[in-house]
Coordinates of C-alpha atoms and ligand atoms in Angstrom, one line a residue:
M213 CA 15.8 -5.0 -8.8
I214 CA 14.5 -3.0 -6.4
G215 CA 11.3 -3.9 -4.7
L216 CA 12.0 -7.5 -5.7
K217 CA 14.0 -8.8 -2.8
K218 CA 13.6 -7.2 0.4
S219 CA 16.9 -5.9 2.2
P220 CA 16.2 -6.8 5.9
D221 CA 17.1 -3.1 6.3
W222 CA 14.1 -1.8 4.4
I223 CA 12.2 -1.0 7.6
Q224 CA 15.1 1.1 9.1
D225 CA 15.8 2.6 5.6
L226 CA 11.9 4.1 5.5
V227 CA 11.8 5.2 9.0
D228 CA 15.5 6.8 8.5
S229 CA 14.4 8.6 4.8
I230 CA 11.1 10.0 6.7
K231 CA 12.9 11.6 9.8
A232 CA 15.4 13.0 6.9
V233 CA 12.3 14.8 6.1
T234 CA 10.6 15.5 9.0
G235 CA 13.7 16.4 12.0
P236 CA 14.7 14.4 14.9
G237 CA 11.8 15.1 17.0
P238 CA 8.8 13.3 17.7
V239 CA 6.2 14.5 15.1
A240 CA 2.0 15.0 14.8
L241 CA 0.2 13.0 11.7
H242 CA -1.7 16.2 11.5
Q243 CA -1.2 19.0 13.5
P244 CA -3.2 22.4 12.8
F245 CA -1.5 25.6 11.7
F246 CA -3.0 29.4 13.2
G247 CA -0.3 31.7 11.5
G248 CA -2.6 34.4 9.9
N249 CA -6.0 36.5 11.4
E250 CA -7.1 34.1 13.4
L251 CA -7.0 35.7 16.9
A252 CA -8.0 39.0 15.1
Y253 CA -10.9 37.6 13.9
L254 CA -12.1 35.9 17.0
E255 CA -12.1 38.6 19.3
E256 CA -14.0 41.0 16.7
C257 CA -16.3 38.1 16.7
I258 CA -16.6 38.3 20.4
N259 CA -16.8 41.9 20.7
S260 CA -19.6 41.6 18.3
N261 CA -21.7 39.5 20.6
F262 CA -22.7 37.3 17.6
V263 CA -20.6 34.2 18.5
S264 CA -23.8 31.6 17.4
S265 CA -25.5 30.4 14.5
V266 CA -25.9 33.8 13.1
G267 CA -23.7 36.4 12.5
P268 CA -21.4 38.5 9.9
F269 CA -18.6 35.7 9.7
V270 CA -20.9 32.8 8.5
D271 CA -22.0 34.6 5.7
R272 CA -18.4 35.6 4.7
F273 CA -17.1 32.2 5.2
E274 CA -19.7 30.8 2.9
V275 CA -19.4 33.3 -0.1
E276 CA -15.5 32.8 0.4
L277 CA -15.9 29.3 0.2
A278 CA -17.8 29.2 -2.7
K279 CA -15.4 31.9 -4.4
F280 CA -12.4 29.3 -3.6
T281 CA -14.3 26.3 -4.8
G282 CA -16.3 27.7 -7.6
A283 CA -19.5 26.7 -6.1
S284 CA -22.3 28.6 -6.8
H285 CA -23.4 28.1 -3.0
A286 CA -21.3 26.7 -0.1
V287 CA -23.7 26.6 3.4
A288 CA -21.8 25.9 6.4
V289 CA -22.7 24.0 8.9
V290 CA -21.5 22.3 12.2
N291 CA -19.5 19.4 10.7
G292 CA -18.4 17.7 7.8
T293 CA -20.9 14.6 8.8
A294 CA -23.6 16.6 9.0
A295 CA -22.4 18.1 5.9
L296 CA -22.7 14.8 4.3
Q297 CA -26.1 13.6 6.1
V298 CA -28.0 16.7 4.8
A299 CA -26.8 16.2 1.7
M300 CA -28.2 12.8 1.2
L301 CA -31.2 13.9 2.1
L302 CA -30.8 16.8 -0.8
A303 CA -30.1 13.4 -3.1
G304 CA -33.6 12.2 -1.9
V305 CA -32.1 9.7 -0.1
E306 CA -35.3 8.1 1.7
T307 CA -35.6 5.5 4.8
G308 CA -34.8 2.3 2.6
D309 CA -32.8 3.1 0.4
E310 CA -29.5 1.9 -0.5
V311 CA -26.4 4.3 -1.3
L312 CA -23.3 3.2 -2.9
V313 CA -20.6 3.7 -0.7
P314 CA -16.7 2.8 -1.2
A315 CA -15.7 0.7 1.3
L316 CA -12.0 2.2 1.9
T317 CA -13.4 5.4 3.5
F318 CA -13.4 7.1 7.1
V319 CA -17.1 5.8 9.2
A320 CA -18.6 9.2 8.8
T321 CA -19.2 8.3 5.0
A322 CA -21.6 5.2 6.4
N323 CA -22.8 7.2 9.4
A324 CA -24.5 9.6 7.1
V325 CA -26.0 7.1 5.0
H326 CA -26.9 5.2 8.0
H327 CA -28.5 8.0 9.8
C328 CA -30.8 9.0 7.1
G329 CA -32.4 5.0 7.7
A330 CA -30.8 4.2 4.4
I331 CA -28.4 1.1 4.1
P332 CA -24.5 1.7 2.8
H333 CA -23.9 -0.8 -0.3
F334 CA -19.8 -0.8 -0.2
V335 CA -17.9 -0.9 -3.8
D336 CA -14.7 -1.2 -4.3
S337 CA -11.6 0.9 -4.8
S338 CA -9.4 2.1 -8.0
D339 CA -5.3 1.2 -6.9
N340 CA -4.4 4.5 -9.2
T341 CA -6.3 7.0 -7.2
L342 CA -7.6 5.0 -3.9
G343 CA -10.9 6.5 -4.9
L344 CA -14.1 4.6 -5.9
D345 CA -13.6 2.8 -9.1
P346 CA -15.6 3.4 -12.1
V347 CA -14.5 0.2 -13.8
A348 CA -15.8 -2.3 -10.8
L349 CA -19.2 -0.1 -10.3
R350 CA -20.2 -0.3 -13.8
V351 CA -19.2 -4.0 -13.8
W352 CA -20.8 -4.8 -10.3
L353 CA -24.4 -2.6 -11.7
E354 CA -25.1 -4.7 -14.4
K355 CA -24.5 -8.0 -12.7
S356 CA -26.2 -7.0 -9.1
A357 CA -28.8 -4.0 -10.4
E358 CA -31.7 -3.4 -12.6
L359 CA -33.5 -0.1 -13.8
S360 CA -37.0 -0.5 -13.1
G361 CA -39.5 2.2 -12.6
G362 CA -37.4 4.8 -13.6
F363 CA -35.1 4.0 -10.5
L364 CA -32.0 1.4 -10.0
R365 CA -33.1 -1.5 -8.5
N366 CA -30.8 -4.0 -6.2
R367 CA -31.5 -7.3 -7.3
D368 CA -31.1 -9.6 -4.4
T369 CA -32.2 -6.9 -1.9
G370 CA -35.2 -5.4 -4.1
R371 CA -34.3 -2.1 -2.4
R372 CA -33.9 1.3 -4.5
I373 CA -30.2 2.3 -5.2
R374 CA -30.7 6.2 -4.6
A375 CA -27.0 7.9 -4.8
V376 CA -23.3 6.9 -5.0
V377 CA -20.6 9.0 -2.9
P378 CA -17.2 9.4 -4.8
M379 CA -15.0 10.2 -1.3
H380 CA -11.3 11.7 -2.8
T381 CA -9.0 9.5 -0.4
F382 CA -6.2 11.5 1.6
G383 CA -7.2 14.6 -1.0
H384 CA -6.2 12.6 -4.0
P385 CA -9.1 13.4 -6.8
C386 CA -11.0 10.0 -8.0
E387 CA -12.4 9.5 -11.8
M388 CA -15.1 11.7 -11.7
N389 CA -16.0 11.7 -15.6
E390 CA -16.3 8.4 -15.5
I391 CA -18.1 8.2 -12.1
L392 CA -20.1 11.1 -13.4
E393 CA -20.9 8.7 -16.9
V394 CA -21.7 5.7 -14.5
A395 CA -24.0 7.2 -12.2
R396 CA -25.9 8.9 -15.3
E397 CA -26.8 5.1 -16.8
F398 CA -27.8 4.1 -13.7
R399 CA -29.8 7.0 -12.6
L400 CA -27.9 7.6 -9.4
N401 CA -27.6 11.1 -8.1
V402 CA -24.1 11.8 -6.9
V403 CA -23.2 13.2 -3.4
E404 CA -19.4 14.2 -3.5
D405 CA -17.4 13.6 -0.3
A406 CA -14.6 16.3 -0.4
A407 CA -14.2 16.2 3.4
E408 CA -10.2 15.7 2.6
S409 CA -9.9 17.2 -0.4
L410 CA -10.1 21.3 -0.1
G411 CA -7.8 22.7 -2.4
S412 CA -7.7 19.4 -4.8
L413 CA -8.8 20.1 -8.2
Y414 CA -9.6 17.5 -11.2
Q415 CA -9.0 18.9 -14.6
E416 CA -8.6 22.0 -12.8
R417 CA -12.5 22.3 -11.3
H418 CA -12.4 21.7 -7.7
T419 CA -13.6 18.9 -6.4
G420 CA -16.5 18.7 -4.6
C421 CA -18.4 20.6 -7.5
F422 CA -19.1 17.7 -9.8
G423 CA -21.9 15.5 -8.8
L424 CA -25.9 17.2 -7.3
V425 CA -24.3 18.3 -3.9
G426 CA -20.5 18.1 -2.4
T427 CA -19.6 18.1 1.1
L428 CA -16.1 19.6 3.2
S429 CA -15.4 19.0 6.6
F430 CA -13.0 21.5 8.8
N431 CA -12.3 19.1 11.8
G432 CA -9.3 20.0 13.8
N433 CA -7.3 17.7 11.3
K434 CA -8.4 18.8 8.1
T435 CA -6.5 21.0 5.5
I436 CA -8.0 23.9 7.1
T437 CA -9.9 23.8 10.3
T438 CA -12.8 25.7 11.9
G439 CA -12.4 23.5 15.3
G440 CA -15.1 21.6 13.8
G441 CA -17.2 22.7 11.0
G442 CA -18.2 21.5 7.5
A443 CA -20.0 22.7 4.2
I444 CA -22.4 22.0 1.7
L445 CA -21.3 22.9 -1.7
T446 CA -23.8 22.8 -4.9
N447 CA -24.6 24.8 -8.0
D448 CA -28.6 24.1 -7.6
P449 CA -29.6 27.6 -6.1
D450 CA -33.0 25.6 -5.1
L451 CA -31.0 22.9 -3.4
A452 CA -28.9 25.3 -1.3
R453 CA -31.7 27.5 -0.2
K454 CA -33.2 24.0 1.2
A455 CA -29.9 22.8 2.4
K456 CA -29.8 26.5 4.5
H457 CA -33.4 26.0 5.9
L458 CA -33.1 22.0 7.2
T459 CA -30.0 23.3 9.1
T460 CA -31.8 25.9 10.6
T461 CA -34.7 23.2 12.2
A462 CA -36.8 24.3 8.9
K463 CA -37.7 27.3 10.7
M464 CA -39.9 30.0 8.5
P465 CA -39.1 33.1 8.5
H466 CA -41.0 35.3 10.7
R467 CA -40.6 38.5 12.4
W468 CA -41.8 36.7 15.7
E469 CA -43.4 33.2 15.0
Y470 CA -41.9 30.3 15.5
V471 CA -43.2 28.1 12.4
H472 CA -41.2 25.0 11.3
D473 CA -42.5 23.2 8.1
C474 CA -40.6 19.9 8.6
A475 CA -38.6 18.2 11.4
G476 CA -35.4 20.5 10.7
F477 CA -31.9 20.1 12.3
N478 CA -29.7 22.5 14.4
F479 CA -26.7 21.9 12.0
R480 CA -25.8 25.7 11.4
L481 CA -22.0 26.4 11.9
P482 CA -21.5 28.6 15.0
N483 CA -19.9 32.8 14.0
L484 CA -17.3 31.7 16.2
N485 CA -15.8 28.9 14.1
A486 CA -16.3 30.4 11.0
A487 CA -14.3 33.5 12.2
L488 CA -11.4 31.3 12.6
G489 CA -12.2 29.4 9.0
C490 CA -12.0 33.0 7.2
A491 CA -8.5 33.2 8.6
Q492 CA -7.3 30.1 7.9
L493 CA -9.1 30.4 4.8
E494 CA -6.8 33.0 3.4
Q495 CA -3.8 30.6 4.5
L496 CA -5.3 27.9 2.3
P497 CA -3.6 28.3 -0.7
D498 CA 0.2 28.2 1.1
F499 CA -0.8 25.0 3.1
V500 CA -1.6 23.4 0.1
K501 CA 1.6 24.4 -1.8
R502 CA 3.8 23.3 2.0
K503 CA 1.9 20.1 1.5
R504 CA 2.6 19.7 -2.0
E505 CA 6.1 20.4 -1.4
L506 CA 6.4 17.5 1.6
A507 CA 5.3 15.2 -0.7
A508 CA 7.9 16.5 -3.0
K509 CA 10.7 15.5 -0.3
Y510 CA 9.0 12.5 0.9
S511 CA 9.1 11.6 -2.7
G512 CA 12.9 12.2 -3.4
A513 CA 13.8 10.9 0.3
M514 CA 11.9 7.7 -0.4
A515 CA 13.3 6.5 -3.7
Q516 CA 15.8 4.6 -2.8
V517 CA 14.0 2.2 -0.1
D518 CA 13.2 -1.0 -1.1
C519 CA 9.6 -2.6 -1.1
V520 CA 7.8 1.4 -0.6
E521 CA 6.5 4.4 -2.8
L522 CA 4.4 6.9 -2.1
I523 CA 1.4 7.4 -3.4
L524 CA 1.2 10.8 -5.9
E525 CA -1.5 12.7 -7.8
P526 CA -3.5 10.7 -10.5
P527 CA -2.8 12.5 -13.9
G528 CA -4.7 15.4 -14.7
C529 CA -5.6 15.9 -10.5
H530 CA -3.8 18.9 -8.2
S531 CA -3.8 17.3 -5.3
N532 CA -3.9 19.0 -1.7
Y533 CA -1.8 16.0 -0.2
W534 CA -4.1 16.0 2.9
L535 CA -2.6 13.0 4.4
Q536 CA 0.5 12.1 2.9
T537 CA 0.0 8.2 2.4
I538 CA 2.8 5.2 1.6
R539 CA 1.9 1.8 -0.1
L540 CA 4.3 -1.2 1.1
K541 CA 4.7 -3.2 -1.9
G542 CA 4.5 -6.3 -0.2
D543 CA 1.0 -7.7 0.7
N544 CA 0.4 -8.7 4.6
N545 CA -0.8 -7.3 7.6
S546 CA 2.4 -8.5 9.5
D547 CA 4.8 -6.5 7.2
R548 CA 1.9 -3.2 8.0
D549 CA 2.2 -3.5 11.6
A550 CA 5.8 -3.9 11.4
V551 CA 6.4 -1.0 9.8
L552 CA 3.6 1.1 12.0
G553 CA 5.8 0.1 14.8
A554 CA 9.1 1.0 13.9
L555 CA 7.9 4.3 12.8
N556 CA 5.6 5.2 16.3
D557 CA 8.8 3.9 17.9
A558 CA 10.9 6.6 16.3
G559 CA 8.4 9.0 17.3
V560 CA 7.3 9.0 13.4
M561 CA 3.3 9.3 14.4
S562 CA 1.6 7.0 11.5
R563 CA -1.6 5.4 11.3
P564 CA -2.9 2.5 8.5
V565 CA -6.0 3.6 6.6
W566 CA -9.2 2.8 7.9
R567 CA -10.7 -0.4 9.1
L568 CA -12.9 -1.1 5.8
M569 CA -16.6 -0.5 6.0
H570 CA -17.3 -3.9 6.2
H571 CA -15.1 -5.3 8.6
L572 CA -16.7 -3.1 11.5
E573 CA -19.7 -4.4 13.4
P574 CA -22.2 -1.9 12.2
Y575 CA -21.9 -2.6 8.8
K576 CA -20.9 -5.9 8.6
N577 CA -24.0 -7.3 7.0
S578 CA -24.4 -4.2 4.4
P579 CA -24.4 -5.2 0.8
R580 CA -21.4 -5.3 -1.2
A581 CA -19.6 -5.9 -4.3
P582 CA -16.5 -7.9 -4.4
L583 CA -13.8 -5.6 -2.8
P584 CA -10.3 -7.3 -4.0
V585 CA -8.6 -3.7 -4.3
A586 CA -9.7 -2.3 -1.0
E587 CA -9.0 -5.7 0.7
R588 CA -5.2 -5.4 -0.3
L589 CA -5.2 -1.4 0.4
E590 CA -6.4 -1.9 3.8
K591 CA -3.0 -4.0 4.1
T592 CA -0.4 -1.7 2.3
L593 CA -1.2 1.9 3.0
I594 CA -0.1 3.9 6.1
N595 CA -0.4 7.8 6.4
I596 CA 2.8 9.6 7.7
P597 CA 3.2 13.4 8.7
S598 CA 1.6 15.3 7.0
S599 CA 1.5 19.0 8.5
P600 CA 2.1 21.6 6.6
C601 CA 4.7 23.3 8.8
L602 CA 6.8 19.9 7.9
A603 CA 7.9 21.4 4.5
G604 CA 9.9 23.7 6.2
Ligands
LIG861 C1 -13.0 14.1 7.8 C2 -14.2 13.1 7.3 C3 -15.6 13.4 7.1 C4 -16.6 13.8 8.2 O1 -15.9 14.9 9.4 P1 -16.1 15.7 10.6 O2 -16.1 17.1 9.9 O3 -15.0 14.8 11.3 O4 -17.8 15.2 11.0 C5 -16.3 12.5 6.6 N1 -15.5 11.9 5.2 C6 -14.4 11.7 4.9 C7 -13.9 10.8 4.0 C8 -13.3 12.5 6.1 O5 -12.5 12.3 6.1

């Protein structure tokens, strides 16, 4: 019977079960934790005078990131959005192309496509992973696109579809094997948006390392932070070189001449931010462990609450549980907003999932597949406090 009939008090039960985990005081959705060598490295960085986009902490951060993720190369940049924008260019995305993006994502994924002069083309998500659904993707491409001249074309718009961007929602890996298979069949390059999934594994390999390029974010609310920052991951040495070149104003190496061979970007991560990143990276395994413990605590506390379930990692995956997420078993916005009201009134900072991309003004006319799952997820997902310190 649980979940079939709503008890009148289910919302209060939910608030109580969450507060039983977070404690009595007000609690943030996600806050950074600086418990390691942050101050020591920042001091060292300032004393060295190398605070900008060149310096030993940048090199070290890149090496450590590559080691942790298993990618051959990591290129540190100013933020995750910049990382995605450059990743699109590395994947051959050109003005007038379309790029397949889940409708359920943070706006940065679509913005990065837009800023390349390309058009995001929205596709549906899976109920099991909250990420891009490979089955729905294949069905949609078989129906709406065709291979011609070695490229995939949107039959309706005539535009080339160049790439697909799986995103690991809230840290839970999506079905990469199946997505890679569809991408191979339809000649799409894969850019993996792993902004939320640092520390998450799919079949024992780190997310962000499956496609041609992957990207990370180190914004203040992500699993580790550099203040602001991001990285491009790739196993291709030529793409890594190109990423570094493009993000460093495309300056040709020379002792004194300013020669730039294309219109590059000033996207390199400052040494000061990389110093913070080196200290944070040392604590990453502990953060992930705590986030996983927090999920287990929430899951236990919510076991008896009607109408609600905690989202758990998909089978075969090891999730970083970046943002803890509950799913309401009802299917309408009024339940969701009542829960959000009750949680935030009780000092438990909570947020709905992002507004779907095609519901946003800049993307309302973008091409899109049917989005029944994403539409339902938009009405039923809520993020609850997720800081690693809450695990106790
Ligand atoms: C955070 C995030 C980004 C980009 O991050 P910034 O570092 O804030 O630019 C991109 N995609 C997704 C899905 C994110 O959650």
